[in-house]
PDB file of C-alpha atoms in Angstrom:
ATOM      1  CA  ASP A   1     164.326 201.206  -5.338  1.00  0.00           C
ATOM      2  CA  LEU A   2     161.591 198.862  -6.614  1.00  0.00           C
ATOM      3  CA  ILE A   3     162.455 196.025  -4.206  1.00  0.00           C
ATOM      4  CA  ASP A   4     162.308 198.393  -1.232  1.00  0.00           C
ATOM      5  CA  GLN A   5     158.954 199.802  -2.416  1.00  0.00           C
ATOM      6  CA  MET A   6     157.484 196.319  -2.685  1.00  0.00           C
ATOM      7  CA  ALA A   7     158.776 195.331   0.745  1.00  0.00           C
ATOM      8  CA  ALA A   8     157.483 198.513   2.380  1.00  0.00           C
ATOM      9  CA  SER A   9     153.990 198.358   0.888  1.00  0.00           C
ATOM     10  CA  THR A  10     151.162 197.588   3.303  1.00  0.00           C
ATOM     11  CA  VAL A  11     149.070 196.450   0.345  1.00  0.00           C
ATOM     12  CA  PRO A  12     150.333 192.977  -0.686  1.00  0.00           C
ATOM     13  CA  VAL A  13     152.424 192.867  -3.870  1.00  0.00           C
ATOM     14  CA  ILE A  14     151.871 189.634  -5.840  1.00  0.00           C
ATOM     15  CA  ASP A  15     153.741 188.384  -8.916  1.00  0.00           C
ATOM     16  CA  ILE A  16     151.100 186.552 -10.975  1.00  0.00           C
ATOM     17  CA  ALA A  17     153.502 185.428 -13.728  1.00  0.00           C
ATOM     18  CA  PRO A  18     152.910 181.722 -12.847  1.00  0.00           C
ATOM     19  CA  LEU A  19     149.339 182.108 -14.166  1.00  0.00           C
ATOM     20  CA  PHE A  20     150.741 182.296 -17.682  1.00  0.00           C
ATOM     21  CA  GLY A  21     152.834 179.127 -17.292  1.00  0.00           C
ATOM     22  CA  ASP A  22     152.199 175.461 -16.569  1.00  0.00           C
ATOM     23  CA  ASP A  23     153.910 174.976 -13.188  1.00  0.00           C
ATOM     24  CA  VAL A  24     151.013 173.461 -11.220  1.00  0.00           C
ATOM     25  CA  ASP A  25     152.714 173.844  -7.846  1.00  0.00           C
ATOM     26  CA  ALA A  26     153.525 177.507  -8.488  1.00  0.00           C
ATOM     27  CA  ILE A  27     149.918 178.207  -9.533  1.00  0.00           C
ATOM     28  CA  ARG A  28     148.616 176.434  -6.426  1.00  0.00           C
ATOM     29  CA  ALA A  29     150.910 178.518  -4.202  1.00  0.00           C
ATOM     30  CA  LEU A  30     149.780 181.671  -6.024  1.00  0.00           C
ATOM     31  CA  ALA A  31     146.121 180.765  -5.429  1.00  0.00           C
ATOM     32  CA  HIS A  32     146.827 180.445  -1.689  1.00  0.00           C
ATOM     33  CA  THR A  33     148.508 183.876  -1.632  1.00  0.00           C
ATOM     34  CA  TRP A  34     145.625 185.381  -3.615  1.00  0.00           C
ATOM     35  CA  ASP A  35     143.068 183.995  -1.159  1.00  0.00           C
ATOM     36  CA  GLU A  36     145.010 185.305   1.849  1.00  0.00           C
ATOM     37  CA  SER A  37     145.365 188.780   0.375  1.00  0.00           C
ATOM     38  CA  LEU A  38     141.686 189.155  -0.516  1.00  0.00           C
ATOM     39  CA  GLN A  39     140.533 187.764   2.826  1.00  0.00           C
ATOM     40  CA  LYS A  40     142.722 190.109   4.850  1.00  0.00           C
ATOM     41  CA  PHE A  41     142.857 193.228   2.731  1.00  0.00           C
ATOM     42  CA  GLY A  42     140.611 193.009  -0.331  1.00  0.00           C
ATOM     43  CA  PHE A  43     143.440 194.586  -2.366  1.00  0.00           C
ATOM     44  CA  ALA A  44     146.566 193.368  -4.142  1.00  0.00           C
ATOM     45  CA  ILE A  45     149.196 195.085  -6.263  1.00  0.00           C
ATOM     46  CA  ILE A  46     150.012 192.721  -9.116  1.00  0.00           C
ATOM     47  CA  VAL A  47     153.084 192.501 -11.333  1.00  0.00           C
ATOM     48  CA  GLY A  48     153.863 189.940 -14.046  1.00  0.00           C
ATOM     49  CA  HIS A  49     150.394 190.541 -15.544  1.00  0.00           C
ATOM     50  CA  ASN A  50     151.352 190.581 -19.261  1.00  0.00           C
ATOM     51  CA  ILE A  51     149.707 193.949 -20.051  1.00  0.00           C
ATOM     52  CA  SER A  52     152.085 195.579 -22.505  1.00  0.00           C
ATOM     53  CA  ASP A  53     153.556 198.998 -21.726  1.00  0.00           C
ATOM     54  CA  SER A  54     153.144 200.154 -25.322  1.00  0.00           C
ATOM     55  CA  VAL A  55     149.389 199.479 -25.304  1.00  0.00           C
ATOM     56  CA  PHE A  56     148.948 201.360 -22.044  1.00  0.00           C
ATOM     57  CA  ASP A  57     151.195 204.242 -23.123  1.00  0.00           C
ATOM     58  CA  ALA A  58     149.122 204.783 -26.280  1.00  0.00           C
ATOM     59  CA  LEU A  59     145.941 204.975 -24.202  1.00  0.00           C
ATOM     60  CA  TYR A  60     147.531 207.291 -21.633  1.00  0.00           C
ATOM     61  CA  THR A  61     148.634 209.743 -24.327  1.00  0.00           C
ATOM     62  CA  SER A  62     145.233 209.691 -26.052  1.00  0.00           C
ATOM     63  CA  ALA A  63     143.341 210.159 -22.785  1.00  0.00           C
ATOM     64  CA  LYS A  64     145.449 213.163 -21.814  1.00  0.00           C
ATOM     65  CA  SER A  65     144.784 214.735 -25.220  1.00  0.00           C
ATOM     66  CA  PHE A  66     141.041 214.204 -24.795  1.00  0.00           C
ATOM     67  CA  PHE A  67     140.836 215.719 -21.306  1.00  0.00           C
ATOM     68  CA  HIS A  68     142.920 218.730 -22.303  1.00  0.00           C
ATOM     69  CA  GLN A  69     140.264 219.837 -24.818  1.00  0.00           C
ATOM     70  CA  PRO A  70     137.824 222.675 -24.008  1.00  0.00           C
ATOM     71  CA  SER A  71     134.783 221.680 -21.923  1.00  0.00           C
ATOM     72  CA  ASP A  72     132.306 222.267 -24.744  1.00  0.00           C
ATOM     73  CA  VAL A  73     134.228 219.876 -26.996  1.00  0.00           C
ATOM     74  CA  LYS A  74     134.352 217.185 -24.296  1.00  0.00           C
ATOM     75  CA  LEU A  75     130.633 217.553 -23.603  1.00  0.00           C
ATOM     76  CA  ARG A  76     129.883 216.536 -27.197  1.00  0.00           C
ATOM     77  CA  ALA A  77     131.027 213.072 -26.101  1.00  0.00           C
ATOM     78  CA  ALA A  78     128.499 212.923 -23.233  1.00  0.00           C
ATOM     79  CA  ILE A  79     125.564 210.513 -23.406  1.00  0.00           C
ATOM     80  CA  ASP A  80     123.800 212.113 -20.426  1.00  0.00           C
ATOM     81  CA  PRO A  81     125.753 215.052 -18.969  1.00  0.00           C
ATOM     82  CA  THR A  82     123.642 215.049 -15.774  1.00  0.00           C
ATOM     83  CA  ARG A  83     124.634 211.620 -14.459  1.00  0.00           C
ATOM     84  CA  TYR A  84     127.330 208.979 -14.174  1.00  0.00           C
ATOM     85  CA  GLY A  85     126.485 205.505 -15.498  1.00  0.00           C
ATOM     86  CA  PRO A  86     125.369 205.520 -19.159  1.00  0.00           C
ATOM     87  CA  GLY A  87     128.950 205.898 -20.433  1.00  0.00           C
ATOM     88  CA  GLY A  88     130.698 208.615 -22.387  1.00  0.00           C
ATOM     89  CA  TYR A  89     132.005 211.846 -20.909  1.00  0.00           C
ATOM     90  CA  VAL A  90     130.983 212.943 -17.410  1.00  0.00           C
ATOM     91  CA  GLY A  91     132.079 216.374 -16.235  1.00  0.00           C
ATOM     92  CA  LYS A  92     133.429 217.506 -12.895  1.00  0.00           C
ATOM     93  CA  GLY A  93     130.897 217.781 -10.035  1.00  0.00           C
ATOM     94  CA  VAL A  94     128.362 215.221 -11.294  1.00  0.00           C
ATOM     95  CA  GLU A  95     129.316 212.056  -9.415  1.00  0.00           C
ATOM     96  CA  ALA A  96     129.314 211.610  -5.629  1.00  0.00           C
ATOM     97  CA  VAL A  97     130.682 208.111  -5.128  1.00  0.00           C
ATOM     98  CA  GLY A  98     130.575 208.379  -1.326  1.00  0.00           C
ATOM     99  CA  ARG A  99     126.772 208.323  -1.534  1.00  0.00           C
ATOM    100  CA  SER A 100     126.871 204.767  -2.883  1.00  0.00           C
ATOM    101  CA  THR A 101     127.629 203.727   0.720  1.00  0.00           C
ATOM    102  CA  GLY A 102     124.407 205.344   1.939  1.00  0.00           C
ATOM    103  CA  ASP A 103     125.996 208.618   3.082  1.00  0.00           C
ATOM    104  CA  LYS A 104     123.622 211.165   1.514  1.00  0.00           C
ATOM    105  CA  THR A 105     125.805 214.102   2.586  1.00  0.00           C
ATOM    106  CA  ALA A 106     128.972 212.952   0.789  1.00  0.00           C
ATOM    107  CA  ALA A 107     130.480 215.728  -1.317  1.00  0.00           C
ATOM    108  CA  LEU A 108     130.496 215.826  -5.103  1.00  0.00           C
ATOM    109  CA  ASP A 109     133.702 214.380  -6.529  1.00  0.00           C
ATOM    110  CA  ILE A 110     136.433 216.584  -7.981  1.00  0.00           C
ATOM    111  CA  ILE A 111     136.796 214.441 -11.074  1.00  0.00           C
ATOM    112  CA  GLU A 112     135.881 214.123 -14.759  1.00  0.00           C
ATOM    113  CA  ASN A 113     135.530 210.774 -16.540  1.00  0.00           C
ATOM    114  CA  PHE A 114     135.177 209.045 -19.835  1.00  0.00           C
ATOM    115  CA  VAL A 115     133.520 205.619 -19.585  1.00  0.00           C
ATOM    116  CA  PHE A 116     133.740 202.990 -22.334  1.00  0.00           C
ATOM    117  CA  ASN A 117     131.262 200.092 -22.398  1.00  0.00           C
ATOM    118  CA  THR A 118     131.184 196.823 -24.390  1.00  0.00           C
ATOM    119  CA  GLY A 119     134.807 196.649 -25.407  1.00  0.00           C
ATOM    120  CA  ALA A 120     134.948 200.340 -26.359  1.00  0.00           C
ATOM    121  CA  ARG A 121     133.178 199.367 -29.600  1.00  0.00           C
ATOM    122  CA  GLU A 122     129.629 200.552 -28.893  1.00  0.00           C
ATOM    123  CA  PRO A 123     128.067 202.570 -31.731  1.00  0.00           C
ATOM    124  CA  ALA A 124     127.245 205.337 -29.280  1.00  0.00           C
ATOM    125  CA  ALA A 125     127.168 209.018 -30.098  1.00  0.00           C
ATOM    126  CA  ALA A 126     129.785 209.528 -27.389  1.00  0.00           C
ATOM    127  CA  VAL A 127     132.397 207.345 -29.056  1.00  0.00           C
ATOM    128  CA  SER A 128     131.733 208.851 -32.478  1.00  0.00           C
ATOM    129  CA  GLN A 129     132.788 212.213 -31.038  1.00  0.00           C
ATOM    130  CA  LEU A 130     136.186 210.948 -29.901  1.00  0.00           C
ATOM    131  CA  PRO A 131     139.493 211.430 -31.675  1.00  0.00           C
ATOM    132  CA  ALA A 132     140.078 208.120 -33.486  1.00  0.00           C
ATOM    133  CA  PRO A 133     143.305 207.241 -31.607  1.00  0.00           C
ATOM    134  CA  PHE A 134     141.510 207.419 -28.241  1.00  0.00           C
ATOM    135  CA  ALA A 135     138.869 204.806 -29.102  1.00  0.00           C
ATOM    136  CA  THR A 136     141.404 202.566 -30.877  1.00  0.00           C
ATOM    137  CA  ALA A 137     143.785 202.698 -27.910  1.00  0.00           C
ATOM    138  CA  ALA A 138     140.938 201.904 -25.502  1.00  0.00           C
ATOM    139  CA  GLN A 139     139.952 198.871 -27.590  1.00  0.00           C
ATOM    140  CA  ALA A 140     143.518 197.517 -27.531  1.00  0.00           C
ATOM    141  CA  TYR A 141     143.871 198.023 -23.767  1.00  0.00           C
ATOM    142  CA  TRP A 142     140.446 196.459 -23.140  1.00  0.00           C
ATOM    143  CA  ALA A 143     141.387 193.359 -25.162  1.00  0.00           C
ATOM    144  CA  GLU A 144     144.484 192.747 -23.015  1.00  0.00           C
ATOM    145  CA  LEU A 145     142.556 193.335 -19.792  1.00  0.00           C
ATOM    146  CA  ASP A 146     139.914 190.850 -20.909  1.00  0.00           C
ATOM    147  CA  VAL A 147     142.572 188.135 -21.175  1.00  0.00           C
ATOM    148  CA  LEU A 148     143.914 189.072 -17.747  1.00  0.00           C
ATOM    149  CA  LEU A 149     140.439 189.027 -16.201  1.00  0.00           C
ATOM    150  CA  ARG A 150     139.796 185.483 -17.385  1.00  0.00           C
ATOM    151  CA  LYS A 151     143.102 184.391 -15.854  1.00  0.00           C
ATOM    152  CA  LEU A 152     142.195 186.106 -12.564  1.00  0.00           C
ATOM    153  CA  MET A 153     138.824 184.339 -12.497  1.00  0.00           C
ATOM    154  CA  GLU A 154     140.571 180.978 -12.975  1.00  0.00           C
ATOM    155  CA  LEU A 155     142.950 181.872 -10.144  1.00  0.00           C
ATOM    156  CA  SER A 156     140.021 182.915  -7.963  1.00  0.00           C
ATOM    157  CA  ALA A 157     138.201 179.649  -8.593  1.00  0.00           C
ATOM    158  CA  LEU A 158     141.269 177.687  -7.486  1.00  0.00           C
ATOM    159  CA  ALA A 159     141.690 179.937  -4.436  1.00  0.00           C
ATOM    160  CA  LEU A 160     138.077 179.234  -3.431  1.00  0.00           C
ATOM    161  CA  GLY A 161     138.373 175.465  -3.823  1.00  0.00           C
ATOM    162  CA  LEU A 162     136.443 175.314  -7.093  1.00  0.00           C
ATOM    163  CA  GLU A 163     137.225 173.954 -10.551  1.00  0.00           C
ATOM    164  CA  PRO A 164     139.328 176.410 -12.621  1.00  0.00           C
ATOM    165  CA  ASN A 165     136.493 176.934 -15.132  1.00  0.00           C
ATOM    166  CA  PHE A 166     133.837 177.561 -12.455  1.00  0.00           C
ATOM    167  CA  PHE A 167     133.240 181.213 -13.386  1.00  0.00           C
ATOM    168  CA  GLU A 168     133.455 180.684 -17.153  1.00  0.00           C
ATOM    169  CA  ALA A 169     129.708 180.480 -17.829  1.00  0.00           C
ATOM    170  CA  ALA A 170     128.953 183.578 -15.755  1.00  0.00           C
ATOM    171  CA  TYR A 171     131.593 185.556 -17.662  1.00  0.00           C
ATOM    172  CA  ARG A 172     130.638 184.628 -21.238  1.00  0.00           C
ATOM    173  CA  THR A 173     129.260 188.154 -21.732  1.00  0.00           C
ATOM    174  CA  PRO A 174     130.721 189.995 -18.736  1.00  0.00           C
ATOM    175  CA  SER A 175     129.540 193.368 -17.470  1.00  0.00           C
ATOM    176  CA  ASN A 176     132.783 195.325 -17.815  1.00  0.00           C
ATOM    177  CA  PHE A 177     133.432 199.075 -17.998  1.00  0.00           C
ATOM    178  CA  LEU A 178     136.623 201.029 -18.637  1.00  0.00           C
ATOM    179  CA  LYS A 179     136.470 204.290 -16.714  1.00  0.00           C
ATOM    180  CA  ILE A 180     139.246 206.783 -17.387  1.00  0.00           C
ATOM    181  CA  SER A 181     139.255 209.333 -14.589  1.00  0.00           C
ATOM    182  CA  ASN A 182     140.984 212.681 -14.685  1.00  0.00           C
ATOM    183  CA  TYR A 183     141.610 214.646 -11.497  1.00  0.00           C
ATOM    184  CA  PRO A 184     142.429 218.244 -12.470  1.00  0.00           C
ATOM    185  CA  ALA A 185     145.034 220.072 -10.415  1.00  0.00           C
ATOM    186  CA  PRO A 186     143.053 221.215  -7.341  1.00  0.00           C
ATOM    187  CA  THR A 187     142.183 224.725  -6.307  1.00  0.00           C
ATOM    188  CA  GLN A 188     143.265 225.769  -2.835  1.00  0.00           C
ATOM    189  CA  GLU A 189     139.744 225.110  -1.534  1.00  0.00           C
ATOM    190  CA  GLU A 190     139.573 221.665  -3.177  1.00  0.00           C
ATOM    191  CA  ARG A 191     142.731 220.578  -1.379  1.00  0.00           C
ATOM    192  CA  LEU A 192     140.758 220.280   1.869  1.00  0.00           C
ATOM    193  CA  THR A 193     138.475 217.417   0.770  1.00  0.00           C
ATOM    194  CA  PRO A 194     139.158 213.951  -0.695  1.00  0.00           C
ATOM    195  CA  ARG A 195     139.528 214.061  -4.467  1.00  0.00           C
ATOM    196  CA  TYR A 196     137.229 211.013  -4.662  1.00  0.00           C
ATOM    197  CA  GLY A 197     135.057 210.035  -1.710  1.00  0.00           C
ATOM    198  CA  ALA A 198     135.442 206.976   0.515  1.00  0.00           C
ATOM    199  CA  HIS A 199     133.592 204.026  -1.015  1.00  0.00           C
ATOM    200  CA  THR A 200     133.665 200.370  -1.920  1.00  0.00           C
ATOM    201  CA  ASP A 201     133.493 199.188  -5.530  1.00  0.00           C
ATOM    202  CA  TYR A 202     130.279 197.721  -6.837  1.00  0.00           C
ATOM    203  CA  GLN A 203     130.999 194.578  -8.852  1.00  0.00           C
ATOM    204  CA  CYS A 204     133.548 191.751  -8.639  1.00  0.00           C
ATOM    205  CA  PHE A 205     137.132 192.811  -9.440  1.00  0.00           C
ATOM    206  CA  THR A 206     138.404 196.280 -10.226  1.00  0.00           C
ATOM    207  CA  ILE A 207     141.700 196.443 -12.144  1.00  0.00           C
ATOM    208  CA  LEU A 208     143.354 199.855 -11.777  1.00  0.00           C
ATOM    209  CA  ARG A 209     146.367 201.386 -13.495  1.00  0.00           C
ATOM    210  CA  GLN A 210     147.681 204.402 -11.638  1.00  0.00           C
ATOM    211  CA  ASP A 211     149.072 207.497 -13.325  1.00  0.00           C
ATOM    212  CA  PRO A 212     152.758 206.659 -13.923  1.00  0.00           C
ATOM    213  CA  HIS A 213     153.674 210.349 -13.905  1.00  0.00           C
ATOM    214  CA  TYR A 214     151.967 211.372 -10.662  1.00  0.00           C
ATOM    215  CA  HIS A 215     154.546 211.611  -7.892  1.00  0.00           C
ATOM    216  CA  ALA A 216     153.030 214.025  -5.358  1.00  0.00           C
ATOM    217  CA  ARG A 217     153.184 212.920  -1.722  1.00  0.00           C
ATOM    218  CA  THR A 218     149.420 213.432  -1.296  1.00  0.00           C
ATOM    219  CA  GLY A 219     146.255 213.221  -3.391  1.00  0.00           C
ATOM    220  CA  GLY A 220     146.630 209.572  -4.418  1.00  0.00           C
ATOM    221  CA  LEU A 221     144.841 206.275  -3.728  1.00  0.00           C
ATOM    222  CA  GLU A 222     144.409 205.279  -0.081  1.00  0.00           C
ATOM    223  CA  VAL A 223     143.012 202.060   1.395  1.00  0.00           C
ATOM    224  CA  LEU A 224     141.473 201.650   4.838  1.00  0.00           C
ATOM    225  CA  ASP A 225     143.503 199.306   7.052  1.00  0.00           C
ATOM    226  CA  ALA A 226     142.250 198.754  10.622  1.00  0.00           C
ATOM    227  CA  GLY A 227     140.765 202.252  10.707  1.00  0.00           C
ATOM    228  CA  THR A 228     143.827 203.985   9.246  1.00  0.00           C
ATOM    229  CA  TRP A 229     144.201 205.346   5.710  1.00  0.00           C
ATOM    230  CA  VAL A 230     147.203 203.705   4.026  1.00  0.00           C
ATOM    231  CA  ALA A 231     148.700 205.031   0.786  1.00  0.00           C
ATOM    232  CA  CYS A 232     148.799 202.602  -2.122  1.00  0.00           C
ATOM    233  CA  PRO A 233     152.293 203.015  -3.591  1.00  0.00           C
ATOM    234  CA  LEU A 234     153.005 203.599  -7.251  1.00  0.00           C
ATOM    235  CA  ILE A 235     155.073 200.589  -8.303  1.00  0.00           C
ATOM    236  CA  PRO A 236     156.123 201.052 -11.949  1.00  0.00           C
ATOM    237  CA  GLY A 237     154.199 198.843 -14.365  1.00  0.00           C
ATOM    238  CA  SER A 238     151.943 197.396 -11.685  1.00  0.00           C
ATOM    239  CA  LEU A 239     148.173 197.055 -11.573  1.00  0.00           C
ATOM    240  CA  ILE A 240     145.987 197.239  -8.471  1.00  0.00           C
ATOM    241  CA  VAL A 241     143.209 194.671  -8.125  1.00  0.00           C
ATOM    242  CA  ASN A 242     140.512 194.928  -5.496  1.00  0.00           C
ATOM    243  CA  THR A 243     137.403 193.017  -4.538  1.00  0.00           C
ATOM    244  CA  GLY A 244     134.021 194.677  -5.073  1.00  0.00           C
ATOM    245  CA  ASP A 245     130.756 194.328  -3.167  1.00  0.00           C
ATOM    246  CA  LEU A 246     129.294 191.677  -5.460  1.00  0.00           C
ATOM    247  CA  MET A 247     132.351 189.438  -5.079  1.00  0.00           C
ATOM    248  CA  GLN A 248     132.220 189.819  -1.302  1.00  0.00           C
ATOM    249  CA  ARG A 249     128.615 188.692  -1.472  1.00  0.00           C
ATOM    250  CA  TRP A 250     129.450 185.829  -3.865  1.00  0.00           C
ATOM    251  CA  THR A 251     132.179 184.574  -1.506  1.00  0.00           C
ATOM    252  CA  ASN A 252     129.828 184.860   1.476  1.00  0.00           C
ATOM    253  CA  ASP A 253     132.038 187.576   3.032  1.00  0.00           C
ATOM    254  CA  ARG A 254     135.192 185.465   2.772  1.00  0.00           C
ATOM    255  CA  TRP A 255     136.780 188.151   0.581  1.00  0.00           C
ATOM    256  CA  VAL A 256     136.385 191.722   1.719  1.00  0.00           C
ATOM    257  CA  SER A 257     135.285 194.675  -0.396  1.00  0.00           C
ATOM    258  CA  ASN A 258     137.491 197.257   1.275  1.00  0.00           C
ATOM    259  CA  VAL A 259     136.887 200.981   1.657  1.00  0.00           C
ATOM    260  CA  HIS A 260     139.199 203.257  -0.341  1.00  0.00           C
ATOM    261  CA  ARG A 261     139.393 206.847  -1.534  1.00  0.00           C
ATOM    262  CA  VAL A 262     141.561 209.340  -3.372  1.00  0.00           C
ATOM    263  CA  ALA A 263     143.112 211.373  -0.590  1.00  0.00           C
ATOM    264  CA  PRO A 264     142.974 215.124  -0.014  1.00  0.00           C
ATOM    265  CA  CYS A 265     145.955 217.057  -1.315  1.00  0.00           C
ATOM    266  CA  GLY A 266     148.406 218.588   1.127  1.00  0.00           C
ATOM    267  CA  VAL A 267     148.018 222.351   1.494  1.00  0.00           C
ATOM    268  CA  ASP A 268     151.650 222.930   0.519  1.00  0.00           C
ATOM    269  CA  ASP A 269     152.252 219.853  -1.638  1.00  0.00           C
ATOM    270  CA  GLU A 270     152.946 220.423  -5.323  1.00  0.00           C
ATOM    271  CA  VAL A 271     150.020 218.462  -6.749  1.00  0.00           C
ATOM    272  CA  SER A 272     149.445 217.967 -10.461  1.00  0.00           C
ATOM    273  CA  GLU A 273     146.681 216.583 -12.622  1.00  0.00           C
ATOM    274  CA  ARG A 274     146.212 212.830 -12.117  1.00  0.00           C
ATOM    275  CA  THR A 275     144.728 210.417 -14.676  1.00  0.00           C
ATOM    276  CA  VAL A 276     143.899 206.803 -13.788  1.00  0.00           C
ATOM    277  CA  PHE A 277     142.468 203.862 -15.725  1.00  0.00           C
ATOM    278  CA  VAL A 278     139.854 201.749 -13.955  1.00  0.00           C
ATOM    279  CA  PHE A 279     138.492 198.494 -15.381  1.00  0.00           C
ATOM    280  CA  PHE A 280     135.340 197.485 -13.496  1.00  0.00           C
ATOM    281  CA  THR A 281     134.404 193.843 -14.035  1.00  0.00           C
ATOM    282  CA  GLY A 282     131.459 191.625 -13.243  1.00  0.00           C
ATOM    283  CA  PRO A 283     129.506 188.645 -14.537  1.00  0.00           C
ATOM    284  CA  SER A 284     126.813 188.736 -17.200  1.00  0.00           C
ATOM    285  CA  PRO A 285     123.978 191.049 -16.068  1.00  0.00           C
ATOM    286  CA  ASP A 286     121.463 188.196 -15.790  1.00  0.00           C
ATOM    287  CA  THR A 287     123.746 186.123 -13.523  1.00  0.00           C
ATOM    288  CA  VAL A 288     122.082 185.247 -10.228  1.00  0.00           C
ATOM    289  CA  VAL A 289     124.773 185.594  -7.577  1.00  0.00           C
ATOM    290  CA  ALA A 290     124.382 183.390  -4.503  1.00  0.00           C
ATOM    291  CA  PRO A 291     127.022 182.481  -1.882  1.00  0.00           C
ATOM    292  CA  LEU A 292     129.442 179.874  -3.228  1.00  0.00           C
ATOM    293  CA  PRO A 293     129.175 176.292  -1.926  1.00  0.00           C
ATOM    294  CA  THR A 294     132.766 176.335  -0.620  1.00  0.00           C
ATOM    295  CA  CYS A 295     132.226 179.479   1.492  1.00  0.00           C
ATOM    296  CA  GLY A 296     130.036 178.252   4.353  1.00  0.00           C
ATOM    297  CA  SER A 297     126.380 178.695   5.279  1.00  0.00           C
ATOM    298  CA  PRO A 298     124.797 181.452   3.160  1.00  0.00           C
ATOM    299  CA  LYS A 299     124.638 184.900   4.769  1.00  0.00           C
ATOM    300  CA  HIS A 300     123.123 186.627   1.727  1.00  0.00           C
ATOM    301  CA  ALA A 301     120.061 186.071  -0.435  1.00  0.00           C
ATOM    302  CA  PRO A 302     120.611 185.541  -4.164  1.00  0.00           C
ATOM    303  CA  ILE A 303     120.583 188.700  -6.280  1.00  0.00           C
ATOM    304  CA  LYS A 304     120.774 189.376 -10.001  1.00  0.00           C
ATOM    305  CA  ALA A 305     124.069 191.067 -10.933  1.00  0.00           C
ATOM    306  CA  ALA A 306     122.328 193.818 -12.946  1.00  0.00           C
ATOM    307  CA  ASP A 307     119.990 194.720 -10.060  1.00  0.00           C
ATOM    308  CA  HIS A 308     122.906 195.029  -7.663  1.00  0.00           C
ATOM    309  CA  LEU A 309     124.872 197.296  -9.997  1.00  0.00           C
ATOM    310  CA  GLU A 310     121.919 199.552 -10.830  1.00  0.00           C
ATOM    311  CA  MET A 311     121.194 200.096  -7.145  1.00  0.00           C
ATOM    312  CA  LYS A 312     124.775 201.204  -6.413  1.00  0.00           C
ATOM    313  CA  ILE A 313     125.046 203.507  -9.447  1.00  0.00           C
ATOM    314  CA  ALA A 314     121.719 205.174  -8.644  1.00  0.00           C
ATOM    315  CA  ARG A 315     122.968 206.145  -5.190  1.00  0.00           C
ATOM    316  CA  SER A 316     126.078 207.809  -6.647  1.00  0.00           C
ATOM    317  CA  ASN A 317     124.011 210.220  -8.806  1.00  0.00           C
ATOM    318  CA  PRO A 318     122.663 212.830  -6.354  1.00  0.00           C
ATOM    319  CA  LYS A 319     121.425 215.176  -9.067  1.00  0.00           C
ATOM    320  CA  THR A 320     119.106 212.586 -10.595  1.00  0.00           C
ATOM    321  CA  ASN A 321     118.040 210.424  -7.664  1.00  0.00           C
ATOM    322  CA  GLY A 322     116.472 213.122  -5.511  1.00  0.00           C
ATOM    323  CA  ASP A 323     119.273 213.551  -2.961  1.00  0.00           C
ATOM    324  CA  GLN A 324     120.094 217.034  -1.801  1.00  0.00           C
ATOM    325  CA  VAL A 325     123.327 218.281  -3.328  1.00  0.00           C
ATOM    326  CA  ILE A 326     125.562 219.548  -0.536  1.00  0.00           C
TER     327      ILE A 326
END
């Protein structure tokens, strides 16, 4: 049952409900747990997050309808069909996330995406091509995630020994993206490679909602733990939060940006399509990120948030950055 799943999970499971109350001692204890989890693992499964099931369900249904359309219809919602990054629809075999780590031989990912920017309200050609319910559902989900993100930044400030509003100025116009990723049911050949290559995330926090209807034993999210790939369990209603590279840098390596992947599918496992919802978050693009004063002697030079993100995205686009496509 749920209690057993939570107890058995290697990835820490944290109830963040105290964040939405006024029990100071409970919030302080939560901040300590948050700090421990991100120092040791860089990942946490959170419950009690106040994201409504109905808002997520509406987005899930709309996303499935979009991805089940013919390829030529989906491509009308592409901003640049040759690369990942600008937003809109990105077809299968374009992105190679493993190359963002510097591995120029990492395989192309067996995935298609739709990426919303700026609250899913941008007047982009891509969004104008979407069925109306899809964009509306994305806007509603984004709005709830934005509230959650601000709570998580307050929690993080407390965990790092800072004032609760420390990150507020940097997040006035945050650099957030909602990436909805669809993993089609694999061919026999595709079962032999990871569905999404081993990588770390680029920005500060990633907030992931797994596919609630994907129950195969293989082909799901895995996190690296002491050199071993550990499955991240599907706990109903939960979200997964992990630290990205920019947050590791901001915390002077106190919090770890951990390596993760979407695992290969078992040769004999009955594996279905899998759709996940990934909210990438970071500070305003012009924010200069330097190691925090509470995190020891600086190990990293300051860097502008936008420059850091652009560098990582460029590496993940082998067809447009000059890398050989393997």
